[in-house]
Amino acid sequence: MTEKDCGRQTLAERLWEHAAPERSLASLRTALWLIRRAGPGLLSGDAERVALADHVDVDVHRFRRQAESMLAGDGGDADLRLLCAAADLLPGWDEDWLLLFREQLRLLRLHTLETVGRRYCEQGHHPQAIDLILRVVAEEPLRESAQAVLIDAHLGAGNAAEARRQFDVFAANLWQELELRPSAQLGQRVGVPGTRR
């Protein structure tokens, strides 16, 4: 059908994963009846599949489209603000089936922000790159690819001391948390030769 549809059995198993199959299907039928009653026209489908109606906007799909657009270099400032403000998928829910989807969206967001930050550096917009990548580093302080963009932005802005300080903080955190050293490539950016052990 569309990217918004799902098999009834699959949907029932995901939403009521600890229930018996017959019970989860019964719960799904009840939920669908309540949704149709509360919002006629929100759902479509048949006996095998359930889908959101074409006019229903899904924020996760919009997020993915914006991220893909930005990765392709087509996104604008409005897309970037939405991406920066993105929250976890279904906060407060702790179902197992959500873990993979949350992680996929989180990594897509971080990768997109890094790509935009790298693009800012290439365009000479170093303060914007620093501001953007600091968000990624705050969320994932051990993410070396983000640290590399941040260090490059500091160097591009003419702040070699700030770049070295960032490297030293990252190296100390990486050693303290994982007993790893930064890659030789990262160290070479600030004049620190060495290899990861």
XYZ file of N, CA, C and O in Angstrom:
788
model
N 0.832 -1.186 0.000
C 0.000 0.000 0.000
C 0.880 1.255 0.000
O 1.164 1.808 -1.039
N 1.363 1.709 1.179
C 2.230 2.883 1.261
C 3.247 2.662 2.360
O 3.241 1.629 3.024
N 4.113 3.667 2.604
C 5.075 3.564 3.711
C 4.379 3.631 5.064
O 4.960 3.370 6.094
N 3.081 3.984 5.045
C 2.347 4.133 6.294
C 1.525 2.902 6.644
O 0.781 2.917 7.598
N 1.617 1.819 5.859
C 0.764 0.666 6.134
C 1.541 -0.443 6.822
O 2.764 -0.453 6.842
N 0.791 -1.378 7.393
C 1.399 -2.481 8.140
C 0.418 -3.640 8.158
O -0.800 -3.438 8.190
N 0.946 -4.856 8.148
C 0.096 -6.032 8.294
C -0.545 -6.051 9.670
O 0.095 -5.679 10.661
N -1.802 -6.474 9.724
C -2.521 -6.487 11.012
C -1.825 -7.363 12.044
O -1.696 -6.969 13.201
N -1.390 -8.544 11.638
C -0.737 -9.454 12.579
C 0.548 -8.834 13.132
O 0.800 -8.854 14.333
N 1.353 -8.245 12.248
C 2.602 -7.607 12.664
C 2.335 -6.462 13.625
O 2.997 -6.319 14.660
N 1.365 -5.627 13.277
C 1.021 -4.495 14.134
C 0.552 -4.966 15.504
O 0.971 -4.427 16.536
N -0.300 -5.979 15.532
C -0.803 -6.509 16.808
C 0.344 -7.058 17.655
O 0.417 -6.809 18.865
N 1.248 -7.793 17.019
C 2.380 -8.363 17.761
C 3.313 -7.285 18.298
O 3.878 -7.423 19.383
N 3.486 -6.200 17.553
C 4.357 -5.118 18.025
C 3.737 -4.351 19.174
O 4.423 -3.965 20.115
N 2.447 -4.104 19.079
C 1.794 -3.299 20.115
C 1.483 -4.100 21.377
O 1.504 -3.547 22.475
N 1.200 -5.369 21.224
C 0.878 -6.217 22.380
C 1.776 -7.445 22.337
O 1.316 -8.580 22.243
N 3.072 -7.208 22.440
C 4.053 -8.270 22.223
C 4.012 -9.384 23.261
O 4.442 -10.495 22.991
N 3.493 -9.107 24.453
C 3.482 -10.133 25.495
C 2.151 -10.860 25.577
O 1.990 -11.767 26.406
N 1.222 -10.508 24.711
C -0.087 -11.160 24.702
C -0.090 -12.313 23.709
O 0.715 -12.357 22.774
N -1.012 -13.234 23.900
C -1.186 -14.325 22.943
C -1.642 -13.733 21.601
O -2.285 -12.674 21.581
N -1.319 -14.386 20.498
C -1.675 -13.833 19.183
C -3.161 -13.500 19.034
O -3.517 -12.450 18.489
N -4.035 -14.380 19.520
C -5.477 -14.106 19.402
C -5.871 -12.884 20.219
O -6.685 -12.075 19.803
N -5.265 -12.745 21.385
C -5.574 -11.611 22.270
C -5.042 -10.300 21.668
O -5.708 -9.270 21.741
N -3.836 -10.347 21.096
C -3.280 -9.131 20.503
C -4.108 -8.688 19.302
O -4.340 -7.489 19.115
N -4.592 -9.631 18.485
C -5.459 -9.274 17.354
C -6.781 -8.694 17.834
O -7.305 -7.737 17.241
N -7.314 -9.252 18.909
C -8.562 -8.713 19.465
C -8.335 -7.295 19.989
O -9.173 -6.404 19.781
N -7.227 -7.075 20.638
C -6.904 -5.730 21.136
C -6.740 -4.754 19.979
O -7.168 -3.595 20.061
N -6.127 -5.217 18.885
C -5.971 -4.362 17.712
C -7.323 -4.003 17.112
O -7.568 -2.843 16.767
N -8.208 -4.984 16.992
C -9.546 -4.699 16.447
C -10.259 -3.646 17.290
O -10.861 -2.710 16.768
N -10.147 -3.761 18.602
C -10.772 -2.779 19.496
C -10.147 -1.402 19.307
O -10.859 -0.392 19.214
N -8.834 -1.360 19.247
C -8.145 -0.078 19.072
C -8.527 0.571 17.746
O -8.782 1.783 17.682
N -8.573 -0.226 16.675
C -8.945 0.326 15.366
C -10.377 0.837 15.363
O -10.673 1.881 14.768
N -11.261 0.116 16.023
C -12.654 0.562 16.121
C -12.726 1.906 16.854
O -13.428 2.828 16.420
N -11.977 2.034 17.961
C -11.977 3.288 18.723
C -11.387 4.442 17.899
O -11.888 5.568 17.945
N -10.325 4.161 17.143
C -9.720 5.209 16.308
C -10.699 5.649 15.234
O -10.880 6.847 15.001
N -11.337 4.691 14.574
C -12.302 5.047 13.518
C -13.481 5.823 14.077
O -14.023 6.711 13.413
N -13.852 5.501 15.271
C -14.969 6.211 15.904
C -14.566 7.639 16.279
O -15.320 8.583 16.092
N -13.347 7.792 16.807
C -12.875 9.120 17.227
C -12.465 9.985 16.049
O -12.639 11.211 16.089
N -11.922 9.379 15.006
C -11.442 10.156 13.857
C -11.753 9.454 12.554
O -10.854 8.855 11.950
N -13.006 9.529 12.118
C -13.345 8.884 10.840
C -12.438 9.395 9.727
O -12.125 10.570 9.649
N -11.983 8.492 8.908
C -11.141 8.879 7.789
C -9.656 8.876 8.078
O -8.857 9.187 7.197
N -9.233 8.535 9.307
C -7.802 8.496 9.623
C -7.123 7.237 9.113
O -5.936 7.243 8.833
N -7.908 6.144 9.023
C -7.342 4.855 8.645
C -7.949 4.350 7.350
O -9.076 4.680 6.995
N -7.166 3.540 6.661
C -7.672 2.797 5.514
C -7.085 1.410 5.613
O -6.311 1.111 6.512
N -7.424 0.548 4.702
C -6.876 -0.793 4.733
C -7.897 -1.824 4.354
O -8.984 -1.516 3.855
N -7.534 -3.076 4.617
C -8.415 -4.195 4.297
C -8.302 -5.218 5.419
O -7.807 -4.907 6.503
N -8.709 -6.437 5.147
C -8.715 -7.472 6.181
C -7.303 -7.874 6.605
O -7.112 -8.377 7.712
N -6.308 -7.631 5.748
C -4.936 -8.052 6.038
C -4.029 -6.924 6.516
O -3.089 -7.149 7.257
N -4.302 -5.699 6.057
C -3.387 -4.584 6.319
C -4.150 -3.378 6.847
O -5.312 -3.188 6.547
N -3.413 -2.567 7.617
C -3.948 -1.311 8.138
C -3.023 -0.207 7.657
O -1.800 -0.372 7.656
N -3.604 0.915 7.261
C -2.791 2.035 6.792
C -3.386 3.336 7.299
O -4.591 3.437 7.523
N -2.528 4.308 7.474
C -3.004 5.655 7.722
C -3.489 6.219 6.392
O -2.919 5.933 5.339
N -4.534 7.005 6.437
C -5.043 7.628 5.222
C -3.959 8.521 4.620
O -3.073 9.018 5.330
N -4.027 8.717 3.319
C -2.993 9.485 2.623
C -2.839 10.904 3.153
O -1.748 11.462 3.100
N -3.902 11.491 3.665
C -3.821 12.878 4.129
C -3.209 13.011 5.532
O -2.938 14.118 5.984
N -2.947 11.896 6.202
C -2.376 11.934 7.549
C -0.865 12.147 7.441
O -0.167 11.414 6.746
N -0.376 13.183 8.110
C 1.046 13.496 8.106
C 1.711 12.822 9.305
O 1.267 12.988 10.440
N 2.769 12.076 9.035
C 3.489 11.362 10.095
C 4.810 12.085 10.333
O 5.623 12.220 9.421
N 5.025 12.553 11.550
C 6.210 13.351 11.840
C 7.511 12.594 11.593
O 8.499 13.173 11.149
N 7.542 11.298 11.830
C 8.753 10.522 11.608
C 9.100 10.485 10.113
O 10.261 10.619 9.735
N 8.085 10.333 9.266
C 8.338 10.334 7.823
C 8.811 11.709 7.368
O 9.714 11.811 6.526
N 8.208 12.761 7.927
C 8.639 14.118 7.589
C 10.081 14.340 8.032
O 10.883 14.922 7.310
N 10.441 13.850 9.233
C 11.806 13.951 9.747
C 12.789 13.267 8.801
O 13.836 13.818 8.460
N 12.468 12.048 8.377
C 13.351 11.314 7.462
C 13.529 12.062 6.137
O 14.639 12.151 5.622
N 12.430 12.590 5.595
C 12.517 13.333 4.338
C 13.402 14.569 4.502
O 14.218 14.880 3.632
N 13.251 15.273 5.625
C 14.068 16.470 5.865
C 15.536 16.098 6.004
O 16.412 16.768 5.444
N 15.817 15.032 6.738
C 17.204 14.605 6.913
C 17.810 14.194 5.573
O 18.933 14.586 5.246
N 17.068 13.427 4.789
C 17.577 13.000 3.483
C 17.806 14.195 2.569
O 18.788 14.238 1.819
N 16.928 15.182 2.639
C 17.092 16.395 1.843
C 18.356 17.147 2.261
O 19.128 17.612 1.426
N 18.591 17.223 3.555
C 19.776 17.920 4.049
C 21.055 17.154 3.706
O 22.077 17.756 3.379
N 21.003 15.839 3.754
C 22.169 15.042 3.373
C 22.509 15.248 1.894
O 23.675 15.219 1.511
N 21.479 15.482 1.096
C 21.685 15.730 -0.333
C 22.072 17.177 -0.610
O 22.360 17.537 -1.745
N 22.072 18.020 0.423
C 22.441 19.422 0.261
C 21.291 20.314 -0.152
O 21.506 21.448 -0.568
N 20.052 19.822 -0.026
C 18.890 20.583 -0.467
C 18.121 21.251 0.669
O 17.234 22.040 0.406
N 18.403 20.913 1.919
C 17.622 21.437 3.042
C 17.967 22.875 3.363
O 19.026 23.382 3.020
N 17.043 23.539 4.045
C 17.244 24.924 4.429
C 17.336 25.088 5.934
O 17.358 24.114 6.690
N 17.368 26.337 6.378
C 17.488 26.636 7.805
C 16.298 26.125 8.605
O 16.450 25.701 9.743
N 15.104 26.172 8.010
C 13.920 25.677 8.726
C 14.056 24.189 8.997
O 13.739 23.713 10.096
N 14.548 23.430 7.997
C 14.769 21.999 8.186
C 15.799 21.754 9.276
O 15.659 20.849 10.085
N 16.844 22.570 9.297
C 17.901 22.405 10.284
C 17.371 22.651 11.692
O 17.683 21.907 12.619
N 16.555 23.676 11.865
C 15.977 23.956 13.197
C 15.107 22.793 13.664
O 15.157 22.401 14.824
N 14.314 22.233 12.754
C 13.466 21.093 13.118
C 14.317 19.884 13.475
O 14.007 19.162 14.420
N 15.387 19.669 12.738
C 16.265 18.546 13.007
C 16.958 18.701 14.355
O 17.090 17.743 15.103
N 17.390 19.914 14.681
C 18.050 20.170 15.964
C 17.091 19.968 17.124
O 17.493 19.536 18.204
N 15.822 20.290 16.902
C 14.833 20.216 17.972
C 14.177 18.844 18.079
O 13.361 18.620 18.961
N 14.534 17.919 17.200
C 13.888 16.607 17.180
C 14.050 15.897 18.518
O 15.105 15.929 19.130
N 12.972 15.263 18.939
C 12.966 14.531 20.209
C 12.926 13.035 19.926
O 12.785 12.601 18.786
N 13.043 12.249 20.969
C 12.940 10.796 20.831
C 11.585 10.402 20.280
O 10.574 11.064 20.533
N 11.562 9.298 19.590
C 10.330 8.724 19.079
C 9.530 8.152 20.246
O 10.042 7.363 21.025
N 8.297 8.587 20.372
C 7.375 8.129 21.421
C 8.037 8.118 22.806
O 8.202 7.066 23.426
N 8.421 9.302 23.300
C 9.058 9.351 24.621
C 8.128 8.795 25.695
O 6.919 8.978 25.638
N 8.724 8.100 26.625
C 7.943 7.505 27.703
C 7.513 6.068 27.422
O 7.125 5.352 28.321
N 7.571 5.656 26.181
C 7.255 4.266 25.840
C 8.522 3.440 25.979
O 9.602 3.886 25.615
N 8.406 2.222 26.470
C 9.598 1.394 26.650
C 9.484 0.040 25.952
O 10.152 -0.913 26.312
N 8.631 -0.046 24.932
C 8.457 -1.299 24.213
C 9.724 -1.651 23.438
O 10.394 -0.785 22.882
N 10.018 -2.935 23.384
C 11.230 -3.415 22.718
C 11.276 -3.042 21.245
O 12.341 -2.730 20.714
N 10.137 -3.073 20.564
C 10.135 -2.813 19.125
C 10.538 -1.379 18.787
O 10.958 -1.102 17.669
N 10.457 -0.493 19.768
C 10.826 0.899 19.518
C 12.331 1.146 19.526
O 12.808 2.118 18.958
N 13.084 0.277 20.172
C 14.513 0.513 20.364
C 15.252 0.691 19.046
O 16.037 1.627 18.890
N 15.018 -0.198 18.089
C 15.700 -0.108 16.804
C 15.312 1.167 16.068
O 16.162 1.875 15.543
N 14.016 1.484 16.043
C 13.556 2.674 15.333
C 14.107 3.949 15.964
O 14.516 4.865 15.260
N 14.138 3.993 17.289
C 14.716 5.161 17.970
C 16.188 5.327 17.616
O 16.652 6.432 17.353
N 16.915 4.214 17.636
C 18.347 4.286 17.343
C 18.592 4.699 15.896
O 19.502 5.480 15.612
N 17.789 4.191 14.973
C 17.928 4.586 13.570
C 17.719 6.085 13.405
O 18.498 6.759 12.725
N 16.686 6.621 14.035
C 16.399 8.053 13.915
C 17.476 8.891 14.595
O 17.876 9.935 14.090
N 17.966 8.425 15.742
C 19.010 9.151 16.455
C 20.282 9.227 15.613
O 20.878 10.299 15.456
N 20.680 8.107 15.042
C 21.888 8.089 14.219
C 21.716 8.893 12.930
O 22.649 9.575 12.496
N 20.532 8.842 12.338
C 20.265 9.649 11.152
C 20.386 11.129 11.488
O 20.981 11.904 10.738
N 19.847 11.522 12.630
C 19.923 12.920 13.065
C 21.376 13.346 13.272
O 21.810 14.382 12.765
N 22.150 12.546 14.000
C 23.546 12.892 14.269
C 24.362 12.941 12.978
O 25.159 13.862 12.771
N 24.161 11.963 12.119
C 24.899 11.934 10.850
C 24.551 13.159 9.995
O 25.438 13.769 9.391
N 23.288 13.522 9.981
C 22.868 14.684 9.191
C 23.465 15.964 9.747
O 23.979 16.804 8.992
N 23.439 16.130 11.067
C 24.020 17.329 11.668
C 25.526 17.405 11.397
O 26.054 18.475 11.112
N 26.209 16.271 11.475
C 27.642 16.248 11.156
C 27.887 16.641 9.705
O 28.807 17.408 9.404
N 27.080 16.116 8.804
C 27.238 16.422 7.376
C 27.037 17.904 7.120
O 27.805 18.529 6.379
N 26.023 18.475 7.736
C 25.770 19.907 7.565
C 26.913 20.711 8.180
O 27.384 21.693 7.598
N 27.408 20.290 9.343
C 28.543 20.964 9.970
C 29.778 20.919 9.096
O 30.493 21.914 8.939
N 30.043 19.770 8.486
C 31.180 19.627 7.581
C 31.000 20.541 6.368
O 31.949 21.200 5.922
N 29.774 20.614 5.867
C 29.489 21.489 4.729
C 29.706 22.949 5.103
O 30.252 23.728 4.316
N 29.285 23.328 6.319
C 29.546 24.688 6.800
C 31.044 24.983 6.795
O 31.476 26.063 6.393
N 31.848 24.035 7.267
C 33.304 24.227 7.284
C 33.831 24.448 5.873
O 34.644 25.342 5.638
N 33.362 23.634 4.934
C 33.815 23.759 3.546
C 33.447 25.123 2.958
O 34.163 25.642 2.105
N 32.337 25.685 3.424
C 31.883 26.982 2.925
C 32.483 28.150 3.694
O 32.191 29.306 3.400
N 33.299 27.840 4.710
C 33.926 28.896 5.499
C 33.034 29.460 6.590
O 33.364 30.485 7.188
N 31.929 28.788 6.896
C 31.008 29.233 7.951
C 31.367 28.518 9.263
O 30.584 27.723 9.797
N 32.556 28.819 9.772
C 33.065 28.094 10.930
C 32.280 28.332 12.216
O 32.035 27.372 12.959
N 31.840 29.561 12.537
C 31.045 29.732 13.762
C 29.741 28.925 13.731
O 29.350 28.336 14.739
N 29.082 28.866 12.566
C 27.852 28.081 12.455
C 28.138 26.590 12.622
O 27.365 25.863 13.259
N 29.269 26.154 12.053
C 29.651 24.748 12.198
C 29.913 24.410 13.660
O 29.459 23.370 14.162
N 30.616 25.283 14.358
C 30.922 25.050 15.773
C 29.639 24.968 16.588
O 29.446 24.037 17.380
N 28.745 25.917 16.368
C 27.477 25.929 17.112
C 26.695 24.645 16.871
O 26.156 24.043 17.801
N 26.644 24.217 15.628
C 25.879 23.020 15.277
C 26.512 21.759 15.847
O 25.839 20.931 16.463
N 27.814 21.615 15.684
C 28.481 20.379 16.106
C 28.576 20.283 17.626
O 28.620 19.182 18.178
N 28.582 21.409 18.316
C 28.556 21.340 19.780
C 27.301 20.618 20.275
O 27.336 19.955 21.315
N 26.207 20.722 19.533
C 24.983 19.982 19.894
C 25.222 18.474 19.804
O 24.787 17.710 20.669
N 25.905 18.059 18.741
C 26.174 16.632 18.557
C 27.131 16.140 19.640
O 26.921 15.088 20.242
N 28.190 16.908 19.903
C 29.182 16.517 20.900
C 28.567 16.482 22.303
O 28.909 15.616 23.107
N 27.647 17.384 22.582
C 26.977 17.365 23.886
C 26.152 16.093 24.051
O 26.087 15.515 25.138
N 25.543 15.654 22.964
C 24.716 14.438 23.010
C 25.566 13.174 22.994
O 25.253 12.193 23.656
N 26.629 13.184 22.202
C 27.509 12.013 22.042
C 28.969 12.445 22.164
O 29.671 12.586 21.164
N 29.473 12.659 23.384
C 30.830 13.184 23.551
C 31.936 12.252 23.058
O 33.053 12.709 22.837
N 31.657 10.969 22.862
C 32.687 10.034 22.419
C 32.612 9.746 20.917
O 33.293 8.852 20.422
N 31.821 10.505 20.202
C 31.654 10.319 18.750
C 32.795 11.034 18.024
O 32.786 12.253 17.851
N 33.783 10.275 17.602
C 34.989 10.868 17.030
C 34.710 11.635 15.745
O 35.337 12.668 15.479
N 33.768 11.177 14.935
C 33.488 11.882 13.686
C 32.981 13.294 13.955
O 33.335 14.240 13.234
N 32.197 13.480 15.002
C 31.724 14.819 15.368
C 32.878 15.651 15.928
O 32.997 16.846 15.632
N 33.730 15.020 16.715
C 34.890 15.730 17.259
C 35.792 16.224 16.130
O 36.333 17.334 16.201
N 35.929 15.428 15.079
C 36.773 15.821 13.945
C 36.215 17.071 13.266
O 36.968 17.994 12.934
N 34.901 17.109 13.082
C 34.284 18.289 12.458
C 34.464 19.504 13.356
O 34.796 20.607 12.878
N 34.291 19.325 14.659
C 34.438 20.434 15.599
C 35.874 20.958 15.600
O 36.106 22.173 15.568
N 36.826 20.065 15.618
C 38.242 20.470 15.595
C 38.557 21.193 14.286
O 39.213 22.244 14.278
N 38.064 20.660 13.173
C 38.281 21.324 11.883
C 37.655 22.716 11.864
O 38.235 23.654 11.301
N 36.498 22.864 12.471
C 35.835 24.178 12.511
C 36.656 25.165 13.341
O 36.829 26.327 12.942
N 37.172 24.709 14.469
C 38.027 25.585 15.282
C 39.289 25.981 14.509
O 39.692 27.158 14.523
N 39.889 25.021 13.831
C 41.089 25.324 13.045
C 40.760 26.280 11.906
O 41.516 27.219 11.642
N 39.633 26.061 11.258
C 39.218 26.935 10.170
C 38.943 28.349 10.632
O 39.137 29.312 9.880
N 38.495 28.477 11.875
C 38.229 29.804 12.442
C 39.502 30.453 12.965
O 39.466 31.581 13.461
N 40.630 29.739 12.879
C 41.894 30.292 13.339
C 42.144 30.114 14.819
O 42.969 30.815 15.403
N 41.454 29.167 15.440
C 41.582 28.943 16.874
C 42.274 27.608 17.143
O 41.656 26.634 17.585
N 43.573 27.563 16.881
C 44.337 26.333 17.058
C 44.336 25.873 18.516
O 44.263 24.669 18.798
N 44.401 26.814 19.441
C 44.408 26.449 20.865
C 43.079 25.807 21.263
O 43.052 24.836 22.025
N 41.988 26.334 20.739
C 40.668 25.764 21.044
C 40.544 24.366 20.435
O 39.985 23.457 21.046
N 41.093 24.195 19.235
C 41.074 22.883 18.597
C 41.867 21.876 19.433
O 41.407 20.750 19.660
N 43.026 22.285 19.916
C 43.851 21.381 20.736
C 43.165 21.080 22.059
O 43.190 19.945 22.534
N 42.553 22.101 22.656
C 41.825 21.867 23.919
C 40.700 20.857 23.706
O 40.509 19.944 24.508
N 39.967 20.986 22.583
C 38.876 20.055 22.291
C 39.411 18.639 22.126
O 38.840 17.680 22.640
N 40.535 18.514 21.427
C 41.157 17.204 21.256
C 41.553 16.614 22.606
O 41.302 15.435 22.880
N 42.181 17.414 23.456
C 42.636 16.923 24.762
C 41.472 16.472 25.639
O 41.555 15.434 26.311
N 40.384 17.239 25.630
C 39.195 16.861 26.414
C 38.627 15.553 25.884
O 38.290 14.637 26.642
N 38.513 15.444 24.552
C 37.998 14.220 23.947
C 38.886 13.031 24.275
O 38.406 11.958 24.653
N 40.210 13.194 24.142
C 41.144 12.104 24.417
C 41.030 11.640 25.866
O 41.024 10.430 26.144
N 40.914 12.585 26.793
C 40.795 12.221 28.211
C 39.495 11.476 28.468
O 39.477 10.458 29.177
N 38.395 11.960 27.895
C 37.095 11.291 28.089
C 37.086 9.902 27.472
O 36.552 8.947 28.051
N 37.663 9.778 26.278
C 37.690 8.493 25.587
C 38.502 7.471 26.385
O 38.113 6.307 26.510
N 39.610 7.922 26.953
C 40.427 7.012 27.757
C 39.719 6.633 29.055
O 39.706 5.473 29.447
N 39.112 7.629 29.694
C 38.432 7.370 30.966
C 37.235 6.428 30.780
O 37.016 5.534 31.590
N 36.476 6.609 29.717
C 35.260 5.811 29.514
C 35.538 4.443 28.898
O 34.922 3.450 29.291
N 36.444 4.378 27.911
C 36.611 3.146 27.145
C 38.040 2.626 27.086
O 38.292 1.596 26.466
N 38.966 3.351 27.713
C 40.387 3.019 27.639
C 40.841 2.898 26.182
O 41.568 1.983 25.801
N 40.396 3.844 25.372
C 40.796 3.960 23.969
C 41.452 5.308 23.761
O 41.212 6.254 24.508
N 42.248 5.372 22.716
C 42.862 6.634 22.337
C 42.254 7.098 21.021
O 41.786 6.290 20.226
N 42.245 8.403 20.784
C 41.736 8.901 19.497
C 42.550 8.341 18.339
O 43.706 7.935 18.511
N 41.960 8.335 17.176
C 42.663 7.842 15.988
C 43.855 8.750 15.673
O 43.886 9.924 16.053
N 44.816 8.175 14.966
C 45.990 8.950 14.557
C 45.580 10.120 13.664
O 46.142 11.202 13.750
N 44.560 9.896 12.821
C 44.094 10.954 11.920
C 43.578 12.152 12.696
O 43.835 13.303 12.322
N 42.863 11.898 13.787
C 42.348 13.013 14.580
C 43.497 13.746 15.265
O 43.536 14.977 15.277
N 44.440 12.988 15.812
C 45.581 13.610 16.471
C 46.414 14.454 15.525
O 46.905 15.526 15.893
N 46.569 13.984 14.293
C 47.358 14.728 13.312
C 46.752 16.088 12.994
O 47.475 17.021 12.654
N 45.446 16.211 13.151
C 44.801 17.505 12.893
C 45.365 18.591 13.802
O 45.424 19.750 13.431
N 45.739 18.200 15.033
C 46.237 19.184 15.996
C 47.707 18.943 16.341
O 48.203 19.414 17.362
N 48.393 18.167 15.495
C 49.824 17.965 15.691
C 50.183 16.955 16.749
O 51.272 17.024 17.321
N 49.288 15.998 17.042
C 49.571 14.955 18.027
C 49.661 13.613 17.299
O 48.637 13.016 16.980
N 50.862 13.143 17.007
C 50.972 11.838 16.339
C 50.668 10.722 17.307
O 50.784 10.877 18.518
N 50.267 9.603 16.789
C 49.988 8.458 17.650
C 49.045 7.493 16.963
O 48.499 7.787 15.916
N 48.850 6.353 17.588
C 47.937 5.356 17.030
C 46.974 4.920 18.096
O 47.243 4.992 19.300
N 45.843 4.466 17.649
C 44.831 3.945 18.579
C 45.276 2.586 19.081
O 45.779 1.774 18.337
N 45.054 2.354 20.385
C 45.419 1.060 20.982
C 44.176 0.400 21.521
O 43.283 1.005 21.977
